[in-house]
Every structure is written in C-alpha cells, then in structure tokens.
C-alpha cells in the first residue's frame, strides 16, 4: 500500500467531488457539470475510476450532501451565486453605415 500524502484533505471519493465543486466555482443554482467535476478530479488527484465516481455522486445525492439538477451538481448549504440580470448588461448595437450610393465611378 502506498503511503498517504500529507496535506491531502480529500480522502474519500465524495470528498474529492465536494472539493472539485467548490474549486470550480460555477455560479448559479445548477452548479458544476459531472464532466467538469470528473476532469478536475482526474487533473488534480490523478483519479480516474468512473465507477467509483458514479457511485459517489449517487451516494452524495441520497445522503443530502449534493444537490442534483440534471447532470449538474452543487454542494448543499453552499451559497448560490445569482447571475446578473439581463437589463444591466450592455448591448452592442450594429448600425448600417452604408448610405445606399455604393461605389461610384468618377465622371
């Protein structure tokens, strides 16, 4: 058995999922996608056991640790960041500057 790394807080697969969701910081009520969480865990923890990840997602939802919305997950109890409303965003308006004359030949 390889020695455990010191300073590694995520010991279980569910802990790795929770730390990935918090690190990804996807705003909104839906949370982070399953694919993004899996990619993050693979990159940060070099862990690629899809069967264990699927079971941990299921266990987290049934235990009330994770909240699922389709294929997206968020940690229960974490604050929800609302997206800015559309009325405050600036919109770029494209104006046609062609005066209808087009290219004219010099006479």
PDB file of N, CA and C in Angstrom:
ATOM      1  N   UNK A   1       0.845  -1.177   0.000  1.00  0.00           N
ATOM      2  CA  UNK A   1       0.000   0.000   0.000  1.00  0.00           C
ATOM      3  C   UNK A   1       0.891   1.239   0.000  1.00  0.00           C
ATOM      4  N   UNK A   2       0.655   2.172  -0.945  1.00  0.00           N
ATOM      5  CA  UNK A   2       1.479   3.380  -0.983  1.00  0.00           C
ATOM      6  C   UNK A   2       1.161   4.280   0.208  1.00  0.00           C
ATOM      7  N   UNK A   3       2.153   5.033   0.660  1.00  0.00           N
ATOM      8  CA  UNK A   3       1.912   5.940   1.794  1.00  0.00           C
ATOM      9  C   UNK A   3       0.986   7.071   1.384  1.00  0.00           C
ATOM     10  N   UNK A   4       0.176   7.519   2.329  1.00  0.00           N
ATOM     11  CA  UNK A   4      -0.749   8.625   2.070  1.00  0.00           C
ATOM     12  C   UNK A   4       0.011   9.936   2.036  1.00  0.00           C
ATOM     13  N   UNK A   5      -0.430  10.814   1.161  1.00  0.00           N
ATOM     14  CA  UNK A   5       0.194  12.132   1.070  1.00  0.00           C
ATOM     15  C   UNK A   5      -0.237  12.978   2.254  1.00  0.00           C
ATOM     16  N   UNK A   6       0.704  13.666   2.845  1.00  0.00           N
ATOM     17  CA  UNK A   6       0.359  14.590   3.925  1.00  0.00           C
ATOM     18  C   UNK A   6      -0.213  15.851   3.320  1.00  0.00           C
ATOM     19  N   UNK A   7      -1.233  16.405   3.936  1.00  0.00           N
ATOM     20  CA  UNK A   7      -1.852  17.625   3.449  1.00  0.00           C
ATOM     21  C   UNK A   7      -3.006  17.366   2.496  1.00  0.00           C
ATOM     22  N   UNK A   8      -3.227  16.105   2.137  1.00  0.00           N
ATOM     23  CA  UNK A   8      -4.342  15.777   1.259  1.00  0.00           C
ATOM     24  C   UNK A   8      -5.606  15.691   2.096  1.00  0.00           C
ATOM     25  N   UNK A   9      -6.477  16.676   1.956  1.00  0.00           N
ATOM     26  CA  UNK A   9      -7.694  16.732   2.762  1.00  0.00           C
ATOM     27  C   UNK A   9      -8.779  15.809   2.226  1.00  0.00           C
ATOM     28  N   UNK A  10      -8.815  15.599   0.926  1.00  0.00           N
ATOM     29  CA  UNK A  10      -9.852  14.780   0.318  1.00  0.00           C
ATOM     30  C   UNK A  10      -9.439  13.316   0.392  1.00  0.00           C
ATOM     31  N   UNK A  11     -10.069  12.582   1.300  1.00  0.00           N
ATOM     32  CA  UNK A  11      -9.694  11.183   1.474  1.00  0.00           C
ATOM     33  C   UNK A  11     -10.651  10.245   0.754  1.00  0.00           C
ATOM     34  N   UNK A  12     -11.933  10.556   0.740  1.00  0.00           N
ATOM     35  CA  UNK A  12     -12.888   9.710   0.044  1.00  0.00           C
ATOM     36  C   UNK A  12     -13.208  10.310  -1.318  1.00  0.00           C
ATOM     37  N   UNK A  13     -13.846   9.510  -2.150  1.00  0.00           N
ATOM     38  CA  UNK A  13     -14.221   9.988  -3.485  1.00  0.00           C
ATOM     39  C   UNK A  13     -15.244  11.116  -3.366  1.00  0.00           C
ATOM     40  N   UNK A  14     -16.163  11.006  -2.416  1.00  0.00           N
ATOM     41  CA  UNK A  14     -17.149  12.060  -2.212  1.00  0.00           C
ATOM     42  C   UNK A  14     -16.474  13.359  -1.760  1.00  0.00           C
ATOM     43  N   UNK A  15     -15.442  13.264  -0.931  1.00  0.00           N
ATOM     44  CA  UNK A  15     -14.688  14.453  -0.531  1.00  0.00           C
ATOM     45  C   UNK A  15     -14.006  15.103  -1.737  1.00  0.00           C
ATOM     46  N   UNK A  16     -13.501  14.288  -2.643  1.00  0.00           N
ATOM     47  CA  UNK A  16     -12.871  14.816  -3.863  1.00  0.00           C
ATOM     48  C   UNK A  16     -13.905  15.532  -4.733  1.00  0.00           C
ATOM     49  N   UNK A  17     -15.112  14.984  -4.812  1.00  0.00           N
ATOM     50  CA  UNK A  17     -16.177  15.614  -5.592  1.00  0.00           C
ATOM     51  C   UNK A  17     -16.561  16.956  -4.985  1.00  0.00           C
ATOM     52  N   UNK A  18     -16.708  17.001  -3.664  1.00  0.00           N
ATOM     53  CA  UNK A  18     -17.075  18.251  -2.984  1.00  0.00           C
ATOM     54  C   UNK A  18     -15.983  19.300  -3.180  1.00  0.00           C
ATOM     55  N   UNK A  19     -14.721  18.905  -3.044  1.00  0.00           N
ATOM     56  CA  UNK A  19     -13.640  19.884  -3.227  1.00  0.00           C
ATOM     57  C   UNK A  19     -13.561  20.348  -4.676  1.00  0.00           C
ATOM     58  N   UNK A  20     -13.880  19.475  -5.630  1.00  0.00           N
ATOM     59  CA  UNK A  20     -13.878  19.863  -7.043  1.00  0.00           C
ATOM     60  C   UNK A  20     -14.992  20.861  -7.326  1.00  0.00           C
ATOM     61  N   UNK A  21     -16.182  20.628  -6.777  1.00  0.00           N
ATOM     62  CA  UNK A  21     -17.306  21.544  -6.998  1.00  0.00           C
ATOM     63  C   UNK A  21     -16.980  22.917  -6.434  1.00  0.00           C
ATOM     64  N   UNK A  22     -16.386  22.940  -5.250  1.00  0.00           N
ATOM     65  CA  UNK A  22     -16.044  24.229  -4.636  1.00  0.00           C
ATOM     66  C   UNK A  22     -14.916  24.927  -5.377  1.00  0.00           C
ATOM     67  N   UNK A  23     -13.982  24.181  -5.939  1.00  0.00           N
ATOM     68  CA  UNK A  23     -12.866  24.779  -6.671  1.00  0.00           C
ATOM     69  C   UNK A  23     -13.307  25.300  -8.036  1.00  0.00           C
ATOM     70  N   UNK A  24     -14.267  24.638  -8.657  1.00  0.00           N
ATOM     71  CA  UNK A  24     -14.722  25.072  -9.985  1.00  0.00           C
ATOM     72  C   UNK A  24     -15.520  26.364  -9.923  1.00  0.00           C
ATOM     73  N   UNK A  25     -16.203  26.612  -8.838  1.00  0.00           N
ATOM     74  CA  UNK A  25     -16.936  27.862  -8.607  1.00  0.00           C
ATOM     75  C   UNK A  25     -17.880  28.216  -9.755  1.00  0.00           C
ATOM     76  N   UNK A  26     -18.641  27.244 -10.230  1.00  0.00           N
ATOM     77  CA  UNK A  26     -19.638  27.539 -11.262  1.00  0.00           C
ATOM     78  C   UNK A  26     -20.822  28.236 -10.608  1.00  0.00           C
ATOM     79  N   UNK A  27     -21.124  29.456 -11.025  1.00  0.00           N
ATOM     80  CA  UNK A  27     -22.214  30.181 -10.386  1.00  0.00           C
ATOM     81  C   UNK A  27     -23.574  29.648 -10.794  1.00  0.00           C
ATOM     82  N   UNK A  28     -24.557  30.007 -10.026  1.00  0.00           N
ATOM     83  CA  UNK A  28     -25.922  29.661 -10.375  1.00  0.00           C
ATOM     84  C   UNK A  28     -26.483  28.564  -9.496  1.00  0.00           C
ATOM     85  N   UNK A  29     -27.730  28.289  -9.720  1.00  0.00           N
ATOM     86  CA  UNK A  29     -28.431  27.310  -8.906  1.00  0.00           C
ATOM     87  C   UNK A  29     -28.116  25.885  -9.320  1.00  0.00           C
ATOM     88  N   UNK A  30     -27.628  25.675 -10.529  1.00  0.00           N
ATOM     89  CA  UNK A  30     -27.406  24.321 -11.014  1.00  0.00           C
ATOM     90  C   UNK A  30     -26.077  23.736 -10.560  1.00  0.00           C
ATOM     91  N   UNK A  31     -25.021  24.518 -10.503  1.00  0.00           N
ATOM     92  CA  UNK A  31     -23.732  24.017 -10.055  1.00  0.00           C
ATOM     93  C   UNK A  31     -22.843  23.576 -11.195  1.00  0.00           C
ATOM     94  N   UNK A  32     -21.921  22.645 -10.887  1.00  0.00           N
ATOM     95  CA  UNK A  32     -20.916  22.184 -11.844  1.00  0.00           C
ATOM     96  C   UNK A  32     -21.382  20.917 -12.547  1.00  0.00           C
ATOM     97  N   UNK A  33     -20.981  20.773 -13.791  1.00  0.00           N
ATOM     98  CA  UNK A  33     -21.382  19.598 -14.558  1.00  0.00           C
ATOM     99  C   UNK A  33     -20.573  18.379 -14.130  1.00  0.00           C
ATOM    100  N   UNK A  34     -21.155  17.212 -14.339  1.00  0.00           N
ATOM    101  CA  UNK A  34     -20.492  15.958 -13.990  1.00  0.00           C
ATOM    102  C   UNK A  34     -19.170  15.828 -14.752  1.00  0.00           C
ATOM    103  N   UNK A  35     -19.171  16.238 -16.014  1.00  0.00           N
ATOM    104  CA  UNK A  35     -17.960  16.150 -16.837  1.00  0.00           C
ATOM    105  C   UNK A  35     -16.856  17.052 -16.307  1.00  0.00           C
ATOM    106  N   UNK A  36     -17.198  18.282 -15.938  1.00  0.00           N
ATOM    107  CA  UNK A  36     -16.196  19.212 -15.416  1.00  0.00           C
ATOM    108  C   UNK A  36     -15.633  18.710 -14.090  1.00  0.00           C
ATOM    109  N   UNK A  37     -16.482  18.155 -13.245  1.00  0.00           N
ATOM    110  CA  UNK A  37     -16.026  17.622 -11.957  1.00  0.00           C
ATOM    111  C   UNK A  37     -15.077  16.453 -12.179  1.00  0.00           C
ATOM    112  N   UNK A  38     -15.444  15.550 -13.087  1.00  0.00           N
ATOM    113  CA  UNK A  38     -14.609  14.389 -13.377  1.00  0.00           C
ATOM    114  C   UNK A  38     -13.255  14.806 -13.940  1.00  0.00           C
ATOM    115  N   UNK A  39     -13.248  15.777 -14.855  1.00  0.00           N
ATOM    116  CA  UNK A  39     -11.982  16.265 -15.420  1.00  0.00           C
ATOM    117  C   UNK A  39     -11.108  16.913 -14.357  1.00  0.00           C
ATOM    118  N   UNK A  40     -11.722  17.678 -13.453  1.00  0.00           N
ATOM    119  CA  UNK A  40     -10.964  18.320 -12.382  1.00  0.00           C
ATOM    120  C   UNK A  40     -10.341  17.269 -11.458  1.00  0.00           C
ATOM    121  N   UNK A  41     -11.113  16.262 -11.083  1.00  0.00           N
ATOM    122  CA  UNK A  41     -10.599  15.216 -10.199  1.00  0.00           C
ATOM    123  C   UNK A  41      -9.469  14.453 -10.873  1.00  0.00           C
ATOM    124  N   UNK A  42      -9.603  14.184 -12.157  1.00  0.00           N
ATOM    125  CA  UNK A  42      -8.551  13.494 -12.891  1.00  0.00           C
ATOM    126  C   UNK A  42      -7.275  14.330 -12.939  1.00  0.00           C
ATOM    127  N   UNK A  43      -7.410  15.642 -13.121  1.00  0.00           N
ATOM    128  CA  UNK A  43      -6.237  16.513 -13.213  1.00  0.00           C
ATOM    129  C   UNK A  43      -5.584  16.746 -11.853  1.00  0.00           C
ATOM    130  N   UNK A  44      -6.384  16.981 -10.816  1.00  0.00           N
ATOM    131  CA  UNK A  44      -5.839  17.341  -9.509  1.00  0.00           C
ATOM    132  C   UNK A  44      -5.420  16.144  -8.661  1.00  0.00           C
ATOM    133  N   UNK A  45      -6.190  15.068  -8.725  1.00  0.00           N
ATOM    134  CA  UNK A  45      -5.940  13.922  -7.851  1.00  0.00           C
ATOM    135  C   UNK A  45      -5.435  12.700  -8.607  1.00  0.00           C
ATOM    136  N   UNK A  46      -5.308  12.788  -9.934  1.00  0.00           N
ATOM    137  CA  UNK A  46      -4.913  11.669 -10.780  1.00  0.00           C
ATOM    138  C   UNK A  46      -5.776  10.441 -10.465  1.00  0.00           C
ATOM    139  N   UNK A  47      -7.079  10.660 -10.385  1.00  0.00           N
ATOM    140  CA  UNK A  47      -8.047   9.617 -10.055  1.00  0.00           C
ATOM    141  C   UNK A  47      -9.021   9.497 -11.204  1.00  0.00           C
ATOM    142  N   UNK A  48      -9.121   8.283 -11.774  1.00  0.00           N
ATOM    143  CA  UNK A  48      -9.944   8.110 -12.963  1.00  0.00           C
ATOM    144  C   UNK A  48     -10.783   6.841 -12.878  1.00  0.00           C
ATOM    145  N   UNK A  49     -11.398   6.570 -11.740  1.00  0.00           N
ATOM    146  CA  UNK A  49     -12.258   5.410 -11.575  1.00  0.00           C
ATOM    147  C   UNK A  49     -13.710   5.866 -11.748  1.00  0.00           C
ATOM    148  N   UNK A  50     -14.231   5.724 -12.959  1.00  0.00           N
ATOM    149  CA  UNK A  50     -15.560   6.247 -13.260  1.00  0.00           C
ATOM    150  C   UNK A  50     -16.663   5.534 -12.495  1.00  0.00           C
ATOM    151  N   UNK A  51     -16.475   4.251 -12.220  1.00  0.00           N
ATOM    152  CA  UNK A  51     -17.484   3.510 -11.467  1.00  0.00           C
ATOM    153  C   UNK A  51     -17.590   4.044 -10.044  1.00  0.00           C
ATOM    154  N   UNK A  52     -16.459   4.283  -9.418  1.00  0.00           N
ATOM    155  CA  UNK A  52     -16.464   4.823  -8.049  1.00  0.00           C
ATOM    156  C   UNK A  52     -17.006   6.250  -8.029  1.00  0.00           C
ATOM    157  N   UNK A  53     -16.679   7.034  -9.054  1.00  0.00           N
ATOM    158  CA  UNK A  53     -17.204   8.400  -9.123  1.00  0.00           C
ATOM    159  C   UNK A  53     -18.717   8.398  -9.271  1.00  0.00           C
ATOM    160  N   UNK A  54     -19.242   7.528 -10.121  1.00  0.00           N
ATOM    161  CA  UNK A  54     -20.690   7.440 -10.315  1.00  0.00           C
ATOM    162  C   UNK A  54     -21.383   7.041  -9.012  1.00  0.00           C
ATOM    163  N   UNK A  55     -20.791   6.072  -8.302  1.00  0.00           N
ATOM    164  CA  UNK A  55     -21.364   5.636  -7.030  1.00  0.00           C
ATOM    165  C   UNK A  55     -21.301   6.743  -5.982  1.00  0.00           C
ATOM    166  N   UNK A  56     -20.219   7.524  -5.992  1.00  0.00           N
ATOM    167  CA  UNK A  56     -20.067   8.616  -5.024  1.00  0.00           C
ATOM    168  C   UNK A  56     -21.061   9.743  -5.311  1.00  0.00           C
ATOM    169  N   UNK A  57     -21.302  10.031  -6.589  1.00  0.00           N
ATOM    170  CA  UNK A  57     -22.327  11.028  -6.936  1.00  0.00           C
ATOM    171  C   UNK A  57     -23.686  10.587  -6.403  1.00  0.00           C
ATOM    172  N   UNK A  58     -24.018   9.317  -6.636  1.00  0.00           N
ATOM    173  CA  UNK A  58     -25.299   8.772  -6.207  1.00  0.00           C
ATOM    174  C   UNK A  58     -25.416   8.789  -4.684  1.00  0.00           C
ATOM    175  N   UNK A  59     -24.343   8.403  -4.006  1.00  0.00           N
ATOM    176  CA  UNK A  59     -24.336   8.387  -2.542  1.00  0.00           C
ATOM    177  C   UNK A  59     -24.451   9.804  -1.981  1.00  0.00           C
ATOM    178  N   UNK A  60     -23.766  10.754  -2.598  1.00  0.00           N
ATOM    179  CA  UNK A  60     -23.821  12.144  -2.149  1.00  0.00           C
ATOM    180  C   UNK A  60     -25.207  12.739  -2.269  1.00  0.00           C
ATOM    181  N   UNK A  61     -25.908  12.404  -3.345  1.00  0.00           N
ATOM    182  CA  UNK A  61     -27.264  12.918  -3.538  1.00  0.00           C
ATOM    183  C   UNK A  61     -28.211  12.272  -2.535  1.00  0.00           C
ATOM    184  N   UNK A  62     -28.101  10.961  -2.346  1.00  0.00           N
ATOM    185  CA  UNK A  62     -29.011  10.273  -1.428  1.00  0.00           C
ATOM    186  C   UNK A  62     -28.743  10.654   0.028  1.00  0.00           C
ATOM    187  N   UNK A  63     -27.498  10.986   0.366  1.00  0.00           N
ATOM    188  CA  UNK A  63     -27.155  11.381   1.734  1.00  0.00           C
ATOM    189  C   UNK A  63     -27.472  12.842   2.011  1.00  0.00           C
ATOM    190  N   UNK A  64     -27.792  13.603   0.971  1.00  0.00           N
ATOM    191  CA  UNK A  64     -28.118  15.010   1.156  1.00  0.00           C
ATOM    192  C   UNK A  64     -26.909  15.924   1.158  1.00  0.00           C
ATOM    193  N   UNK A  65     -25.753  15.416   0.739  1.00  0.00           N
ATOM    194  CA  UNK A  65     -24.542  16.235   0.663  1.00  0.00           C
ATOM    195  C   UNK A  65     -24.528  17.033  -0.635  1.00  0.00           C
ATOM    196  N   UNK A  66     -25.007  16.408  -1.717  1.00  0.00           N
ATOM    197  CA  UNK A  66     -25.033  17.044  -3.035  1.00  0.00           C
ATOM    198  C   UNK A  66     -26.477  17.241  -3.487  1.00  0.00           C
ATOM    199  N   UNK A  67     -26.670  18.278  -4.276  1.00  0.00           N
ATOM    200  CA  UNK A  67     -27.963  18.544  -4.890  1.00  0.00           C
ATOM    201  C   UNK A  67     -27.785  18.405  -6.394  1.00  0.00           C
ATOM    202  N   UNK A  68     -28.650  17.597  -7.020  1.00  0.00           N
ATOM    203  CA  UNK A  68     -28.518  17.319  -8.444  1.00  0.00           C
ATOM    204  C   UNK A  68     -29.590  18.042  -9.243  1.00  0.00           C
ATOM    205  N   UNK A  69     -29.178  18.607 -10.376  1.00  0.00           N
ATOM    206  CA  UNK A  69     -30.088  19.233 -11.319  1.00  0.00           C
ATOM    207  C   UNK A  69     -29.677  18.760 -12.711  1.00  0.00           C
ATOM    208  N   UNK A  70     -30.292  17.690 -13.186  1.00  0.00           N
ATOM    209  CA  UNK A  70     -29.895  17.092 -14.461  1.00  0.00           C
ATOM    210  C   UNK A  70     -28.548  16.402 -14.284  1.00  0.00           C
ATOM    211  N   UNK A  71     -27.560  16.825 -15.044  1.00  0.00           N
ATOM    212  CA  UNK A  71     -26.206  16.287 -14.920  1.00  0.00           C
ATOM    213  C   UNK A  71     -25.281  17.279 -14.215  1.00  0.00           C
ATOM    214  N   UNK A  72     -25.852  18.173 -13.420  1.00  0.00           N
ATOM    215  CA  UNK A  72     -25.073  19.175 -12.692  1.00  0.00           C
ATOM    216  C   UNK A  72     -25.268  18.967 -11.205  1.00  0.00           C
ATOM    217  N   UNK A  73     -24.229  19.276 -10.453  1.00  0.00           N
ATOM    218  CA  UNK A  73     -24.254  19.061  -9.015  1.00  0.00           C
ATOM    219  C   UNK A  73     -23.734  20.292  -8.292  1.00  0.00           C
ATOM    220  N   UNK A  74     -24.269  20.523  -7.098  1.00  0.00           N
ATOM    221  CA  UNK A  74     -23.743  21.554  -6.218  1.00  0.00           C
ATOM    222  C   UNK A  74     -23.816  21.036  -4.792  1.00  0.00           C
ATOM    223  N   UNK A  75     -23.000  21.619  -3.915  1.00  0.00           N
ATOM    224  CA  UNK A  75     -22.948  21.209  -2.524  1.00  0.00           C
ATOM    225  C   UNK A  75     -24.099  21.875  -1.784  1.00  0.00           C
ATOM    226  N   UNK A  76     -24.859  21.072  -1.042  1.00  0.00           N
ATOM    227  CA  UNK A  76     -25.983  21.592  -0.261  1.00  0.00           C
ATOM    228  C   UNK A  76     -25.415  22.474   0.852  1.00  0.00           C
ATOM    229  N   UNK A  77     -26.000  23.639   1.020  1.00  0.00           N
ATOM    230  CA  UNK A  77     -25.555  24.558   2.057  1.00  0.00           C
ATOM    231  C   UNK A  77     -24.585  25.618   1.577  1.00  0.00           C
ATOM    232  N   UNK A  78     -23.969  25.412   0.425  1.00  0.00           N
ATOM    233  CA  UNK A  78     -23.100  26.450  -0.132  1.00  0.00           C
ATOM    234  C   UNK A  78     -23.974  27.563  -0.696  1.00  0.00           C
ATOM    235  N   UNK A  79     -23.516  28.812  -0.623  1.00  0.00           N
ATOM    236  CA  UNK A  79     -24.329  29.918  -1.138  1.00  0.00           C
ATOM    237  C   UNK A  79     -24.488  29.835  -2.651  1.00  0.00           C
ATOM    238  N   UNK A  80     -25.660  30.236  -3.124  1.00  0.00           N
ATOM    239  CA  UNK A  80     -25.955  30.248  -4.552  1.00  0.00           C
ATOM    240  C   UNK A  80     -25.659  31.639  -5.081  1.00  0.00           C
ATOM    241  N   UNK A  81     -24.850  31.704  -6.129  1.00  0.00           N
ATOM    242  CA  UNK A  81     -24.500  32.984  -6.743  1.00  0.00           C
ATOM    243  C   UNK A  81     -25.435  33.189  -7.921  1.00  0.00           C
ATOM    244  N   UNK A  82     -26.228  34.227  -7.849  1.00  0.00           N
ATOM    245  CA  UNK A  82     -27.167  34.528  -8.927  1.00  0.00           C
ATOM    246  C   UNK A  82     -26.437  35.254 -10.050  1.00  0.00           C
ATOM    247  N   UNK A  83     -26.794  34.942 -11.264  1.00  0.00           N
ATOM    248  CA  UNK A  83     -26.232  35.630 -12.420  1.00  0.00           C
ATOM    249  C   UNK A  83     -26.831  37.027 -12.505  1.00  0.00           C
ATOM    250  N   UNK A  84     -26.086  37.942 -13.078  1.00  0.00           N
ATOM    251  CA  UNK A  84     -26.571  39.318 -13.231  1.00  0.00           C
ATOM    252  C   UNK A  84     -27.762  39.339 -14.175  1.00  0.00           C
ATOM    253  N   UNK A  85     -28.693  40.220 -13.901  1.00  0.00           N
ATOM    254  CA  UNK A  85     -29.891  40.304 -14.752  1.00  0.00           C
ATOM    255  C   UNK A  85     -29.526  40.877 -16.110  1.00  0.00           C
ATOM    256  N   UNK A  86     -30.306  40.545 -17.107  1.00  0.00           N
ATOM    257  CA  UNK A  86     -30.026  40.962 -18.479  1.00  0.00           C
ATOM    258  C   UNK A  86     -30.198  42.447 -18.708  1.00  0.00           C
ATOM    259  N   UNK A  87     -30.961  43.149 -17.851  1.00  0.00           N
ATOM    260  CA  UNK A  87     -31.208  44.565 -18.071  1.00  0.00           C
ATOM    261  C   UNK A  87     -29.974  45.415 -17.751  1.00  0.00           C
ATOM    262  N   UNK A  88     -29.091  44.890 -16.931  1.00  0.00           N
ATOM    263  CA  UNK A  88     -27.911  45.664 -16.554  1.00  0.00           C
ATOM    264  C   UNK A  88     -26.764  45.502 -17.547  1.00  0.00           C
ATOM    265  N   UNK A  89     -26.831  44.496 -18.396  1.00  0.00           N
ATOM    266  CA  UNK A  89     -25.753  44.248 -19.339  1.00  0.00           C
ATOM    267  C   UNK A  89     -25.799  45.272 -20.474  1.00  0.00           C
ATOM    268  N   UNK A  90     -24.620  45.597 -20.963  1.00  0.00           N
ATOM    269  CA  UNK A  90     -24.557  46.492 -22.106  1.00  0.00           C
ATOM    270  C   UNK A  90     -24.747  45.671 -23.368  1.00  0.00           C
ATOM    271  N   UNK A  91     -25.488  46.213 -24.302  1.00  0.00           N
ATOM    272  CA  UNK A  91     -25.715  45.538 -25.571  1.00  0.00           C
ATOM    273  C   UNK A  91     -25.082  46.365 -26.674  1.00  0.00           C
ATOM    274  N   UNK A  92     -24.418  45.690 -27.582  1.00  0.00           N
ATOM    275  CA  UNK A  92     -23.778  46.341 -28.708  1.00  0.00           C
ATOM    276  C   UNK A  92     -24.766  46.375 -29.864  1.00  0.00           C
ATOM    277  N   UNK A  93     -24.997  47.557 -30.379  1.00  0.00           N
ATOM    278  CA  UNK A  93     -25.927  47.708 -31.482  1.00  0.00           C
ATOM    279  C   UNK A  93     -25.127  47.986 -32.748  1.00  0.00           C
ATOM    280  N   UNK A  94     -25.412  47.222 -33.774  1.00  0.00           N
ATOM    281  CA  UNK A  94     -24.714  47.387 -35.045  1.00  0.00           C
ATOM    282  C   UNK A  94     -25.578  48.266 -35.937  1.00  0.00           C
ATOM    283  N   UNK A  95     -24.978  49.332 -36.436  1.00  0.00           N
ATOM    284  CA  UNK A  95     -25.688  50.283 -37.288  1.00  0.00           C
ATOM    285  C   UNK A  95     -25.096  50.191 -38.683  1.00  0.00           C
ATOM    286  N   UNK A  96     -25.964  50.118 -39.673  1.00  0.00           N
ATOM    287  CA  UNK A  96     -25.527  50.055 -41.057  1.00  0.00           C
ATOM    288  C   UNK A  96     -25.139  51.465 -41.493  1.00  0.00           C
ATOM    289  N   UNK A  97     -23.889  51.645 -41.890  1.00  0.00           N
ATOM    290  CA  UNK A  97     -23.420  52.975 -42.273  1.00  0.00           C
ATOM    291  C   UNK A  97     -23.435  53.179 -43.781  1.00  0.00           C
ATOM    292  N   UNK A  98     -23.926  52.212 -44.522  1.00  0.00           N
ATOM    293  CA  UNK A  98     -23.999  52.341 -45.977  1.00  0.00           C
ATOM    294  C   UNK A  98     -25.105  53.342 -46.325  1.00  0.00           C
ATOM    295  N   UNK A  99     -24.766  54.366 -47.114  1.00  0.00           N
ATOM    296  CA  UNK A  99     -25.749  55.395 -47.461  1.00  0.00           C
ATOM    297  C   UNK A  99     -26.526  55.048 -48.732  1.00  0.00           C
ATOM    298  N   UNK A 100     -26.306  53.862 -49.288  1.00  0.00           N
ATOM    299  CA  UNK A 100     -27.054  53.442 -50.451  1.00  0.00           C
ATOM    300  C   UNK A 100     -26.420  53.816 -51.771  1.00  0.00           C
ATOM    301  N   UNK A 101     -25.387  54.628 -51.748  1.00  0.00           N
ATOM    302  CA  UNK A 101     -24.766  55.072 -53.012  1.00  0.00           C
ATOM    303  C   UNK A 101     -23.821  54.008 -53.554  1.00  0.00           C
ATOM    304  N   UNK A 102     -23.163  53.289 -52.696  1.00  0.00           N
ATOM    305  CA  UNK A 102     -22.235  52.260 -53.144  1.00  0.00           C
ATOM    306  C   UNK A 102     -21.027  52.875 -53.815  1.00  0.00           C
ATOM    307  N   UNK A 103     -20.324  52.076 -54.579  1.00  0.00           N
ATOM    308  CA  UNK A 103     -19.149  52.581 -55.317  1.00  0.00           C
ATOM    309  C   UNK A 103     -19.607  53.311 -56.562  1.00  0.00           C
ATOM    310  N   UNK A 104     -19.130  54.522 -56.757  1.00  0.00           N
ATOM    311  CA  UNK A 104     -19.498  55.294 -57.942  1.00  0.00           C
ATOM    312  C   UNK A 104     -18.246  55.574 -58.736  1.00  0.00           C
ATOM    313  N   UNK A 105     -18.406  55.559 -60.053  1.00  0.00           N
ATOM    314  CA  UNK A 105     -17.284  55.840 -60.939  1.00  0.00           C
ATOM    315  C   UNK A 105     -17.171  57.360 -61.087  1.00  0.00           C
ATOM    316  N   UNK A 106     -15.945  57.827 -61.144  1.00  0.00           N
ATOM    317  CA  UNK A 106     -15.717  59.255 -61.345  1.00  0.00           C
ATOM    318  C   UNK A 106     -16.028  59.623 -62.777  1.00  0.00           C
ATOM    319  N   UNK A 107     -16.772  60.678 -63.013  1.00  0.00           N
ATOM    320  CA  UNK A 107     -17.155  61.074 -64.363  1.00  0.00           C
ATOM    321  C   UNK A 107     -16.312  62.183 -64.878  1.00  0.00           C
TER     322      UNK A 107
END
